[in-house]
Short mmCIF file of C-alpha atoms in Angstrom, two decimals:
data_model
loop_
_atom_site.label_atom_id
_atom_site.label_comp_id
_atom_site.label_asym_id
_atom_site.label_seq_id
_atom_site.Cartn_x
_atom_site.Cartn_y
_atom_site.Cartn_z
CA UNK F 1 189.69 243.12 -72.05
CA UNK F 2 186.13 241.98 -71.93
CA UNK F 3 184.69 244.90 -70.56
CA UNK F 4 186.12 248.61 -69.28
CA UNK F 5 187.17 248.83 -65.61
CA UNK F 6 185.83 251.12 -62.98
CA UNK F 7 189.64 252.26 -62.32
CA UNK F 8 193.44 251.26 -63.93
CA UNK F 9 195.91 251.92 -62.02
CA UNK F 10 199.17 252.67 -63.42
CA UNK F 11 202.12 251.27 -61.18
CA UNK F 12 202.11 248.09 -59.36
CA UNK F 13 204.77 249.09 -57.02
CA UNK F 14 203.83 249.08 -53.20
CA UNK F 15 201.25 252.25 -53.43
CA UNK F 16 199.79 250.94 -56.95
CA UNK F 17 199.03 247.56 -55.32
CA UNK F 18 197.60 249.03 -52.00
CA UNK F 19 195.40 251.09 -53.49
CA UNK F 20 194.05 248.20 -56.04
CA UNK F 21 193.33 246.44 -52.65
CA UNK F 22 191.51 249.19 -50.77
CA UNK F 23 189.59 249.98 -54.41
CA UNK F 24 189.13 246.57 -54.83
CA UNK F 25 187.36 246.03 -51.40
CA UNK F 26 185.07 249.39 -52.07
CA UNK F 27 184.01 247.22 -54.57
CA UNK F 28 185.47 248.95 -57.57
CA UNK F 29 186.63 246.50 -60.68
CA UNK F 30 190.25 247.36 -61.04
CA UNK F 31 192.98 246.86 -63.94
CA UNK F 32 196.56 247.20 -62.71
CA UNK F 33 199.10 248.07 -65.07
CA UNK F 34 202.96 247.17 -64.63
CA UNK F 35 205.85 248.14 -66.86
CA UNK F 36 207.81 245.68 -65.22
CA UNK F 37 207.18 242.36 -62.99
CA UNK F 38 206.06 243.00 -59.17
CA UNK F 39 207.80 243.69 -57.61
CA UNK F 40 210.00 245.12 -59.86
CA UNK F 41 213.96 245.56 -58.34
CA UNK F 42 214.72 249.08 -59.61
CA UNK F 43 211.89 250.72 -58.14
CA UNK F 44 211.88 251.89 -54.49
CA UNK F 45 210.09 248.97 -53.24
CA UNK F 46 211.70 246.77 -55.00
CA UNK F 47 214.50 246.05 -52.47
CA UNK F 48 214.57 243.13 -49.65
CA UNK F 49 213.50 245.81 -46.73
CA UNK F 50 212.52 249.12 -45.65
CA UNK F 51 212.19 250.82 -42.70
CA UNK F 52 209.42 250.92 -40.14
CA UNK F 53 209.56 254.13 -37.91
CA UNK F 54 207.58 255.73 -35.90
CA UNK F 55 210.66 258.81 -34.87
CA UNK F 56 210.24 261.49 -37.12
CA UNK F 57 211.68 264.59 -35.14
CA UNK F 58 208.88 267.25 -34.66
CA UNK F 59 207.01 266.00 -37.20
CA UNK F 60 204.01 264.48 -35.40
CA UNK F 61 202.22 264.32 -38.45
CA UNK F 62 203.83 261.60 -39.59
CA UNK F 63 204.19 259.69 -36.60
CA UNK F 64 200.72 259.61 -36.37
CA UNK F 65 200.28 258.20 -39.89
CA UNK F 66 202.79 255.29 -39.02
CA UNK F 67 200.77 254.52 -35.40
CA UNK F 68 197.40 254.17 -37.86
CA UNK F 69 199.78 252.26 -40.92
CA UNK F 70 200.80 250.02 -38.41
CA UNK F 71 197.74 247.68 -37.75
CA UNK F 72 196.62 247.47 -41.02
CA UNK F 73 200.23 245.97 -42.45
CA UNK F 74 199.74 243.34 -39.64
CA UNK F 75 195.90 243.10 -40.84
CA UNK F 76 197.82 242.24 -44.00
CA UNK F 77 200.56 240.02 -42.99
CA UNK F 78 197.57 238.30 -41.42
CA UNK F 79 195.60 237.83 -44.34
CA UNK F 80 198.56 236.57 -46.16
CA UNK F 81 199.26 234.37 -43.76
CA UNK F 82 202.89 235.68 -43.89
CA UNK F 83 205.46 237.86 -41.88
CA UNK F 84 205.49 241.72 -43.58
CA UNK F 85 206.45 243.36 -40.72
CA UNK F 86 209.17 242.15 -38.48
CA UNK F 87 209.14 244.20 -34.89
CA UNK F 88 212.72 243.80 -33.94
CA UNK F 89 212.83 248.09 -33.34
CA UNK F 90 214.32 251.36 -34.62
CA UNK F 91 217.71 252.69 -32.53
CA UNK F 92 218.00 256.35 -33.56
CA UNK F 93 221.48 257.33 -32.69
CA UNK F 94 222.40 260.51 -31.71
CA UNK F 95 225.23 262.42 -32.15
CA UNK F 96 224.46 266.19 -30.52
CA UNK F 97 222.46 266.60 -27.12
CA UNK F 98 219.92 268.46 -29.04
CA UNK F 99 218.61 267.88 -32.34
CA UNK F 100 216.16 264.93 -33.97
CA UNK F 101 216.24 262.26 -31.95
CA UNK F 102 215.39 264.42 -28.85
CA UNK F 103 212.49 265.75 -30.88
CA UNK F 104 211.63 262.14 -31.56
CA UNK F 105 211.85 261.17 -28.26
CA UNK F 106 209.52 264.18 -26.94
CA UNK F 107 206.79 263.26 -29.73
CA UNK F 108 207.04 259.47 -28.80
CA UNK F 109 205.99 260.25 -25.74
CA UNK F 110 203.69 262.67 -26.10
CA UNK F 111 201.61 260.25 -28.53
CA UNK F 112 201.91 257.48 -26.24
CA UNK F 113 204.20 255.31 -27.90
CA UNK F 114 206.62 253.44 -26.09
CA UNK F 115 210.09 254.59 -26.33
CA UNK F 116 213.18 254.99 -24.45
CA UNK F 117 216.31 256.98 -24.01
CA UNK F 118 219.12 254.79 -23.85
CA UNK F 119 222.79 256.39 -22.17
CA UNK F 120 226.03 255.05 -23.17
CA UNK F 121 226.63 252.46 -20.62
CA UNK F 122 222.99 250.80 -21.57
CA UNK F 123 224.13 250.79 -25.31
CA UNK F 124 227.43 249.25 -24.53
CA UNK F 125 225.88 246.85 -22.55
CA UNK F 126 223.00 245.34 -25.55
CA UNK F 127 224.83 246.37 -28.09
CA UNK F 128 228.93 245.79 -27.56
CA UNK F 129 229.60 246.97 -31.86
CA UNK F 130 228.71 250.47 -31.19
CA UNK F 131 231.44 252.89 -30.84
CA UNK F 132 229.80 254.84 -28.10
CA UNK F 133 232.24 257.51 -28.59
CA UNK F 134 231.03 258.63 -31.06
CA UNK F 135 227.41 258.48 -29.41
CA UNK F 136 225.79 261.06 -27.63
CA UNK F 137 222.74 258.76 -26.69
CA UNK F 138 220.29 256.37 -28.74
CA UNK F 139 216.00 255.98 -28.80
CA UNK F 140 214.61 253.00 -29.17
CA UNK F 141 211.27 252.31 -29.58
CA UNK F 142 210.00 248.42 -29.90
CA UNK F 143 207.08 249.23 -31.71
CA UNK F 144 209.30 250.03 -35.19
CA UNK F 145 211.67 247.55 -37.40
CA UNK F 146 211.91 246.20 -40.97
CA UNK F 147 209.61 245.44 -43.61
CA UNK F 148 210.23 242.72 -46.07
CA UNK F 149 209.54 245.05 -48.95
CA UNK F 150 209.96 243.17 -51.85
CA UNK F 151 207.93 239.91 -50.45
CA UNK F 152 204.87 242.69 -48.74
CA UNK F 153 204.60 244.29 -52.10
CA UNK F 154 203.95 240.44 -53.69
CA UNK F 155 201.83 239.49 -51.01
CA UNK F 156 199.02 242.30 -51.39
CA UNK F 157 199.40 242.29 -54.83
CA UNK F 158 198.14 238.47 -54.57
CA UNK F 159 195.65 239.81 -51.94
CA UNK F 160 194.55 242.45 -54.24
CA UNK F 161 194.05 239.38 -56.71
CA UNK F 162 192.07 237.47 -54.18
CA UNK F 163 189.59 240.35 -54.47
CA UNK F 164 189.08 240.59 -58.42
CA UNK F 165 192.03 243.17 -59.28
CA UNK F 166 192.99 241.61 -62.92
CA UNK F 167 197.28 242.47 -63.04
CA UNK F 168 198.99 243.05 -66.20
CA UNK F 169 202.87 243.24 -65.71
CA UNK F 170 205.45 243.99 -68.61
CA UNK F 171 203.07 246.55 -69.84
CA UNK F 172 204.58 250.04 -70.50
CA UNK F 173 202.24 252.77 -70.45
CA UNK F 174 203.04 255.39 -72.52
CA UNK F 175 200.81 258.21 -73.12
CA UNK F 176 197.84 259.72 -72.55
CA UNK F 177 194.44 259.74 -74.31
CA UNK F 178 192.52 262.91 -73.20
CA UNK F 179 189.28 265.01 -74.57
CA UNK F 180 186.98 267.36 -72.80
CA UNK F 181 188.85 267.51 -69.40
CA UNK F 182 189.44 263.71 -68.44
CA UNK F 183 191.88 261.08 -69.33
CA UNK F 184 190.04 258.59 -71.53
CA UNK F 185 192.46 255.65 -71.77
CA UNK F 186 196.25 254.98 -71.17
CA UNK F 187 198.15 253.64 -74.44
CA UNK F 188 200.52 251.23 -73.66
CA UNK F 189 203.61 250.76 -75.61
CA UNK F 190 202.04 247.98 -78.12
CA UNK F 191 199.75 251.05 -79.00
CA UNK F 192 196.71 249.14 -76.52
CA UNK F 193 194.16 251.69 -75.15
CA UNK F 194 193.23 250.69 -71.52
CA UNK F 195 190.10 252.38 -71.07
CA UNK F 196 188.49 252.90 -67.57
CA UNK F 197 186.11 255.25 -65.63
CA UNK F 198 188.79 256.56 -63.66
CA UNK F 199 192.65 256.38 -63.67
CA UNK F 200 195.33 256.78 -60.73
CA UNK F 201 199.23 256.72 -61.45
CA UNK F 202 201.24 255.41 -58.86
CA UNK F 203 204.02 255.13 -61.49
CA UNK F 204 207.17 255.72 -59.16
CA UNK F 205 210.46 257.52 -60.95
CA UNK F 206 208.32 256.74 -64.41
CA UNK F 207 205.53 259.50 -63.30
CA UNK F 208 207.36 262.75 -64.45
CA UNK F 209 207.49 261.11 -68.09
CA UNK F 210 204.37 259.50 -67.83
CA UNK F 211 202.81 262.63 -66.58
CA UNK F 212 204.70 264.89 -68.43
CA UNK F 213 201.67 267.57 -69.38
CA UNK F 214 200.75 267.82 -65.94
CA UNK F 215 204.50 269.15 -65.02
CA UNK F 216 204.50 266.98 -61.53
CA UNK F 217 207.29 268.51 -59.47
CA UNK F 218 209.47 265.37 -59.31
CA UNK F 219 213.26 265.03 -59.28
CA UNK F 220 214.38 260.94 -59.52
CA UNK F 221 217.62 260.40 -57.51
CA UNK F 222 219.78 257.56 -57.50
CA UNK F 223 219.65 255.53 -54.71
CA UNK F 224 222.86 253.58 -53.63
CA UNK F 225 222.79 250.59 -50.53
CA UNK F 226 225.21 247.71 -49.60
CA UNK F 227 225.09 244.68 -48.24
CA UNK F 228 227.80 243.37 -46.19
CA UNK F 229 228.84 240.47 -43.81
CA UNK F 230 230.09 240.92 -40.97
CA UNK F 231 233.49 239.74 -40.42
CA UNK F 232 233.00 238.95 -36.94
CA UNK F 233 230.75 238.10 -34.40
CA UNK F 234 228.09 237.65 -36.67
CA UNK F 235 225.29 236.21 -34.48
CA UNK F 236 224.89 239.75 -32.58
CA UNK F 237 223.64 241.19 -35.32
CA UNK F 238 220.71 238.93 -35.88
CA UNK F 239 217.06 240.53 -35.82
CA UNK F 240 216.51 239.09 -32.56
CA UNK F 241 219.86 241.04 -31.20
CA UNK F 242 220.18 243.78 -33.34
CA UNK F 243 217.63 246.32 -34.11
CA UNK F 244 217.14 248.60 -37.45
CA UNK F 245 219.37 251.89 -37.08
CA UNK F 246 219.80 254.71 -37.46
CA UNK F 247 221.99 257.87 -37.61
CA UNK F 248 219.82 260.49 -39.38
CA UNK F 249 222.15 263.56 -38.76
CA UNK F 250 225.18 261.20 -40.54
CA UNK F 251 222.54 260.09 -43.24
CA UNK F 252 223.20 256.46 -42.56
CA UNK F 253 220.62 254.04 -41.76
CA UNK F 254 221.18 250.02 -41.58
CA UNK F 255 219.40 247.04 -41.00
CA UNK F 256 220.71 243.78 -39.16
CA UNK F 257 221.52 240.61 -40.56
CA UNK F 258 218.49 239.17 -43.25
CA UNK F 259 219.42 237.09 -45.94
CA UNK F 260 222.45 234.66 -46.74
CA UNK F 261 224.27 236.45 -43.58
CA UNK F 262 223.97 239.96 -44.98
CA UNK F 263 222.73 242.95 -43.52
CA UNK F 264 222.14 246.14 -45.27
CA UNK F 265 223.23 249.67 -45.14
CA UNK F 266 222.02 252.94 -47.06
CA UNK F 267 222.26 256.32 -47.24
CA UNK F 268 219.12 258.32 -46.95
CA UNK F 269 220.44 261.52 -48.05
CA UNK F 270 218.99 262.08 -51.67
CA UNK F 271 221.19 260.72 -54.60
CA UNK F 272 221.81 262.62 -57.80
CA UNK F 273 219.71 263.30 -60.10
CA UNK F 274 219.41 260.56 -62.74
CA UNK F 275 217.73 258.61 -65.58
CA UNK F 276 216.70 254.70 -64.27
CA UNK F 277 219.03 252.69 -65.74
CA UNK F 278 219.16 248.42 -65.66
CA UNK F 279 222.22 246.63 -64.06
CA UNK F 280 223.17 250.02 -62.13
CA UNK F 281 226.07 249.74 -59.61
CA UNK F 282 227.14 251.31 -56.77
CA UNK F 283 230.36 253.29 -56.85
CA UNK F 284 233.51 252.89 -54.97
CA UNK F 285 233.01 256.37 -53.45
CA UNK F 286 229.86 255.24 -51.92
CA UNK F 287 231.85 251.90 -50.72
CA UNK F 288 234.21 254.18 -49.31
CA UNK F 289 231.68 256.34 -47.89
CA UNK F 290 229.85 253.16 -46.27
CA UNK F 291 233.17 252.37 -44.87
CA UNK F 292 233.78 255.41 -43.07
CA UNK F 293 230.35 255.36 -41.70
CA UNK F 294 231.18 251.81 -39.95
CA UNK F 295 234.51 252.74 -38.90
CA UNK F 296 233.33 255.91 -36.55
CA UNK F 297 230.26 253.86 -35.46
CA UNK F 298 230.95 250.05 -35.45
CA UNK F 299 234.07 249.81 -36.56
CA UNK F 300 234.18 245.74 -36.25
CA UNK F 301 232.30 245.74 -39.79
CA UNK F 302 234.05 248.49 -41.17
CA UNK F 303 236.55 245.80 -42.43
CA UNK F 304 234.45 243.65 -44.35
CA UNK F 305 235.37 241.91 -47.23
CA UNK F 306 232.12 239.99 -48.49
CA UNK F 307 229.71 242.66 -49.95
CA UNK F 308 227.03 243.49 -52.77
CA UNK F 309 225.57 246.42 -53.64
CA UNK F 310 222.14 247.56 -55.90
CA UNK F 311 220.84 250.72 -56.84
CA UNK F 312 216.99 251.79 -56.81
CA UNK F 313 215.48 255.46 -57.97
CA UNK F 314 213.50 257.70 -55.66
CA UNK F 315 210.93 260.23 -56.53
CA UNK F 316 211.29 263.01 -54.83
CA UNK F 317 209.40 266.42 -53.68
CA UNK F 318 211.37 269.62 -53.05
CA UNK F 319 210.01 269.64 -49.25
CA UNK F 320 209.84 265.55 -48.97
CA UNK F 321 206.06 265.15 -48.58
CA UNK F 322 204.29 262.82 -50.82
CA UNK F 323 201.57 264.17 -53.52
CA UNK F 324 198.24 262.76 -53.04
CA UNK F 325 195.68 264.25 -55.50
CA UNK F 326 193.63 264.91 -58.42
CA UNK F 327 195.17 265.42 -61.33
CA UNK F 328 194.79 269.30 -62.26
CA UNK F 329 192.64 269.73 -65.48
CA UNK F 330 191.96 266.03 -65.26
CA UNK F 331 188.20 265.42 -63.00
CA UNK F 332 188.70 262.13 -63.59
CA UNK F 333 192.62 261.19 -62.79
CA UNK F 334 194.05 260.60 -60.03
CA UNK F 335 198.13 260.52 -58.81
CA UNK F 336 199.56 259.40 -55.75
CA UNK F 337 203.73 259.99 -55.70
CA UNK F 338 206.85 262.07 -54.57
CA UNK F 339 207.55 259.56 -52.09
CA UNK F 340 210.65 260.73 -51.72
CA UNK F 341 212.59 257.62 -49.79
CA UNK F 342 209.79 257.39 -46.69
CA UNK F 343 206.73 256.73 -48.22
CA UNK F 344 206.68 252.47 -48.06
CA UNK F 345 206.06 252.25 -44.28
CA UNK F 346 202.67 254.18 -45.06
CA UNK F 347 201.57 252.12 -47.95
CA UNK F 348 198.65 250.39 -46.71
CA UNK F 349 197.06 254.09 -44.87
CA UNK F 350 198.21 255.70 -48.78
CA UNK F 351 196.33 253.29 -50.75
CA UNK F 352 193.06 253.06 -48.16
CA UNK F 353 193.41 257.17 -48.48
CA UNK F 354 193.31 257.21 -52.32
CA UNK F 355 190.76 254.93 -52.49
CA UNK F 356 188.34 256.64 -50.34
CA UNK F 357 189.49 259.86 -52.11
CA UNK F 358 188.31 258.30 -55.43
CA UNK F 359 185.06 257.01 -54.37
CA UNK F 360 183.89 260.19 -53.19
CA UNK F 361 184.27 259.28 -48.88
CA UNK F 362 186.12 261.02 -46.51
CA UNK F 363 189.71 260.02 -46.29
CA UNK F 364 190.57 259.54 -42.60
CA UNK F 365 193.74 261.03 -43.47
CA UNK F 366 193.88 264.64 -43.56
CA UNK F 367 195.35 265.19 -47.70
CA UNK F 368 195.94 268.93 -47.51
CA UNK F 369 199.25 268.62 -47.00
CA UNK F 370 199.73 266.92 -49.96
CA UNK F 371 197.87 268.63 -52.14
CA UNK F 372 199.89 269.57 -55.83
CA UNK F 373 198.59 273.04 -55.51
CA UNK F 374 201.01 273.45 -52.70
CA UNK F 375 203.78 274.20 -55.26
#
């Protein structure tokens, strides 16, 4: 390397890459570091899609972090000059008169964000698979819907490229090179010192490791998801008919047909604990599980006999919110993580956050709930 970098960034997942872009365009000269390719599959943005919500129960907080995330992923998909963001909506299907979704609703409205409470005989008329049974009521809201993870995380990466970030993939970093209060470099596993001004690690299910004499309160679940085809009827659950879904209270989320006729369903209850491992499957419990799922609540695909599943590895926070901060002990490290499952939809508002953070402006988002000192 010709010449030491204002920042290296450690993780060239979705966050790492946003917040080389946003550093990037402060006008910071940025080294990205990747242990892996990028995207990389294993990690949690490594899959085909993730959710866009804006429904997040009482939690208006982070509502109002997806209304400002929103325009700057189709600034983004702009710039790219490709789709990141596909607006097809979120259905949140209830299951009790009270609970989430009505608390989802009620904030929806409250911010101004178009939403609506959908009875049984409107479900069963737009969306015949639904068991409406087993259906209390469902919220849509039009403004929500999938993101093409995998292909967004590539894109700003090359955006991030456009605007001088130099990317080194299949580089494992290691350990850390400290002195007098501040991380001097990062060895990688060749034994290379990357040496920069400043360092953030947005190193996924690697940071506890990475991290490890900073004790970051992480716990790395594995994360199971299938992909099925439907058996039947398969052009109602195009993006165009069928919107991302939802039943939080059940765990189960889904996402309509999106490539080779598959569409995808997960459980967003955390996983257990475990190492990353490559070539991980998914059990036949969880098939099972999937199964079940389908059967109570569209039980036309609960019968299907073409699937695939993959695995991916959250990091997650005992309470679920993300950790955005310095690193204690360290004035000149930075580390943005815990993610927990529902941290993509907010990459590009993360990144622009951290990089204001590090340059010494004022973050537009409020960080004190994220702060490490809160454990």
């Amino acid at each position: 390397m010709a010449e030491k970098p204002d920042v290296v960034v450690v993780g060239g997942g979705i966050m790492g890459v946003s917040a080389a872009y946003w550093l990037a365009s402060r006008g910071k000269s940025v080294v990205l570091l990747d242990q892996s390719g990028i995207p990389n599959a294993a990690a949690a943005s490594g899959d085909h899609l993730r959710v866009f919500r804006l429904s997040y129960g009482k939690d208006a907080f982070y509502t109002a972090m997806a209304m400002k995330s929103l325009p700057l992923w189709l600034e983004w998909g702009a710039q790219a000059n490709e789709s990141l963001l596909l607006q097809n909506g979120v259905l949140d299907l209830a299951v009790t008169a009270r609970g989430y979704e009505e608390d989802s609703f009620r904030v929806l409205k409250e911010m101004k964000v178009h939403a609506v409470r959908m009875e049984k005989g409107e479900l069963r008329r737009h969306y015949p698979m639904l068991n409406t049974r087993a259906i209390k009521y469902g919220i849509f809201h039009k403004d929500g819907g999938m993101l093409w993870a995998s292909r967004a995380t590539a894109a700003v990466c090359g955006l991030a490229q456009r605007k001088g970030v130099r990317v080194r993939t299949q580089t494992k970093a290691e350990s850390l090179v400290r002195a007098r209060g501040k991380i001097l470099a990062v060895k990688d596993s060749e034994g290379k010192q990357w040496k920069a001004e400043s360092f953030l690690f947005t190193a996924g299910y690697w940071t506890p490791q990475l991290l490890k004499p900073y004790k970051i309160p992480l716990k790395v679940t594995r994360q199971q998801q299938l992909y099925l085809r439907p058996p039947i009827n398969r052009g109602r659950y195009r993006p165009e008919h069928f919107p991302v879904f939802a039943a939080l209270s059940q765990g189960f989320y889904g996402f309509p047909l999106h490539i080779h006729g598959f569409m995808k369903i997960g459980d967003h209850g955390k996983g257990p604990t475990a190492k990353p491992e490559a070539g991980a499957q998914i059990t036949p419990a969880f098939e099972r599980k999937c199964r079940a799922f389908l059967k109570r609540f569209m039980p036309e695909l609960s019968d299907f006999t073409e699937s695939e599943g993959s695995v991916c590895y959250y990091d997650n926070t005992k309470d679920g919110d993300f950790i955005l901060d310095r690193l204690p002990g360290a004035a000149n490290a930075f580390v943005a993580c815990g993610f927990s499952g529902h941290g993509f939809k907010f990459a590009p508002l993360i990144g622009k956050t951290m990089a204001e953070f590090m340059t010494s402006a004022r973050p537009e988002l409020n960080m004190h709930r994220f702060r490490l000192s809160r454990f």
